[in-house]
């Protein structure tokens, strides 16, 4: 996919993405990515309207590197918890990128039923980016997500 084929601006008809893209862009500046030189910034909106952010934090022991989504979920709980309704992730070129599989699973645990993820192809639901997801209901028959 060429850079020109990627969505690098929010959908014109839906202004809710602009503040999230701006927040993810700001989070990019907080990335610690000296090994891959691939900074990532993430931003999500909660049901109560807060915007939470995160950046990837690498480590010389690659296995303990944290994706931007992980630090964003930490910010979610640091600022009061809740569920995410919208999410976007940008790379250092400010292209909209997809969360990796691990991060999709993480987002699934902390999303509102109506959460939308801005992808390079436009907004998608959690079910579209992680179909037939394994979740809290699979490990105890109940939903343990915070309310």
XYZ file of C-alpha atoms in Angstrom:
147
model
C 0.000 0.000 0.000
C 1.466 3.326 -0.974
C 1.426 6.328 1.325
C -1.136 8.004 -0.931
C -3.452 4.990 -0.503
C -3.431 5.345 3.277
C -5.974 7.396 5.162
C -4.009 10.132 6.898
C -6.887 12.492 7.663
C -10.181 11.922 9.465
C -13.336 11.252 7.488
C -14.662 14.636 6.407
C -18.252 13.769 7.290
C -17.518 12.814 10.916
C -15.815 15.501 13.049
C -15.422 13.200 16.075
C -12.109 11.888 14.701
C -10.234 15.220 14.562
C -9.602 15.593 18.323
C -8.516 11.941 18.580
C -6.085 12.247 15.684
C -4.657 15.412 17.252
C -4.254 13.621 20.600
C -2.592 10.596 18.970
C -0.276 12.938 17.062
C 0.731 14.603 20.337
C 1.286 11.191 21.955
C 3.703 10.300 19.128
C 6.107 12.814 20.651
C 6.188 10.773 23.852
C 7.149 7.512 22.159
C 10.352 5.797 23.282
C 11.321 3.786 20.212
C 15.138 3.833 19.850
C 15.356 0.236 18.587
C 12.700 0.113 15.887
C 12.555 3.859 15.143
C 8.806 3.255 14.707
C 6.950 5.630 17.029
C 3.253 5.023 17.580
C 0.680 7.217 19.274
C -2.799 6.078 20.266
C -5.880 7.917 21.474
C -9.284 6.795 22.626
C -12.463 8.496 23.774
C -14.376 7.185 26.762
C -18.115 7.007 27.275
C -17.906 10.115 29.465
C -16.008 12.046 26.762
C -12.453 11.936 28.165
C -9.626 11.434 25.699
C -6.934 9.017 26.854
C -3.595 8.607 25.101
C -0.594 6.352 24.917
C 2.704 5.899 23.085
C 4.824 2.833 22.482
C 7.632 2.265 24.982
C 10.392 -0.037 23.751
C 12.921 -1.941 25.804
C 16.266 -3.541 24.979
C 14.629 -6.800 26.033
C 12.148 -6.695 23.155
C 9.600 -8.938 24.866
C 8.775 -6.282 27.461
C 8.110 -3.526 24.912
C 4.705 -1.897 25.356
C 2.537 -0.944 22.418
C 0.863 2.466 22.420
C -2.500 0.816 23.083
C -1.150 -0.699 26.313
C -0.030 2.639 27.660
C -3.342 4.182 26.539
C -5.288 1.589 28.561
C -3.066 2.463 31.528
C -4.051 6.107 31.019
C -7.700 4.992 30.849
C -7.471 3.517 34.340
C -5.207 6.272 35.655
C -7.909 8.807 34.773
C -10.910 6.944 36.173
C -11.596 3.870 34.059
C -14.623 3.370 31.890
C -15.094 2.029 28.402
C -13.753 3.250 25.090
C -16.140 4.435 22.372
C -13.646 5.564 19.689
C -10.016 4.690 18.968
C -7.259 5.709 16.541
C -3.586 4.813 16.212
C -0.931 6.699 14.198
C 2.614 5.829 13.181
C 5.494 8.307 12.958
C 4.463 9.341 9.432
C 1.048 10.137 10.950
C -0.604 7.374 8.931
C -3.611 5.733 10.519
C -2.577 2.161 11.339
C -4.287 -0.959 12.633
C -3.631 -2.235 16.146
C -1.771 -5.545 16.237
C -3.702 -8.669 17.245
C -2.594 -8.471 20.884
C -3.754 -4.869 21.105
C -7.088 -5.641 19.429
C -7.640 -8.175 22.200
C -6.700 -5.567 24.810
C -9.067 -2.996 23.272
C -11.855 -5.578 23.156
C -11.737 -5.957 26.928
C -12.128 -2.213 27.511
C -14.513 -1.129 24.768
C -18.121 -0.048 24.854
C -20.373 -2.203 22.648
C -20.545 0.596 20.053
C -16.796 1.337 19.897
C -15.481 2.417 16.500
C -11.848 2.039 15.423
C -10.543 4.359 12.728
C -8.672 2.118 10.277
C -6.840 2.949 7.035
C -10.081 1.954 5.275
C -12.325 4.049 7.534
C -14.228 3.445 10.781
C -14.872 -0.179 11.784
C -16.531 -1.872 14.737
C -14.651 -4.039 17.198
C -16.448 -7.086 15.780
C -15.133 -6.222 12.326
C -11.494 -5.964 13.440
C -11.631 -8.857 15.940
C -14.392 -11.254 14.884
C -15.466 -13.996 17.285
C -13.325 -12.458 19.999
C -12.341 -14.288 23.160
C -13.376 -12.158 26.116
C -14.330 -12.027 29.770
C -17.492 -14.014 29.090
C -15.289 -16.936 27.979
C -13.479 -17.209 31.314
C -16.314 -17.035 33.776
C -19.607 -16.498 32.070
C -19.771 -12.809 33.042
C -18.498 -9.463 31.864
C -15.764 -8.106 34.135
C -15.263 -4.829 32.259
C -15.453 -1.750 34.474
C -18.606 0.316 34.282
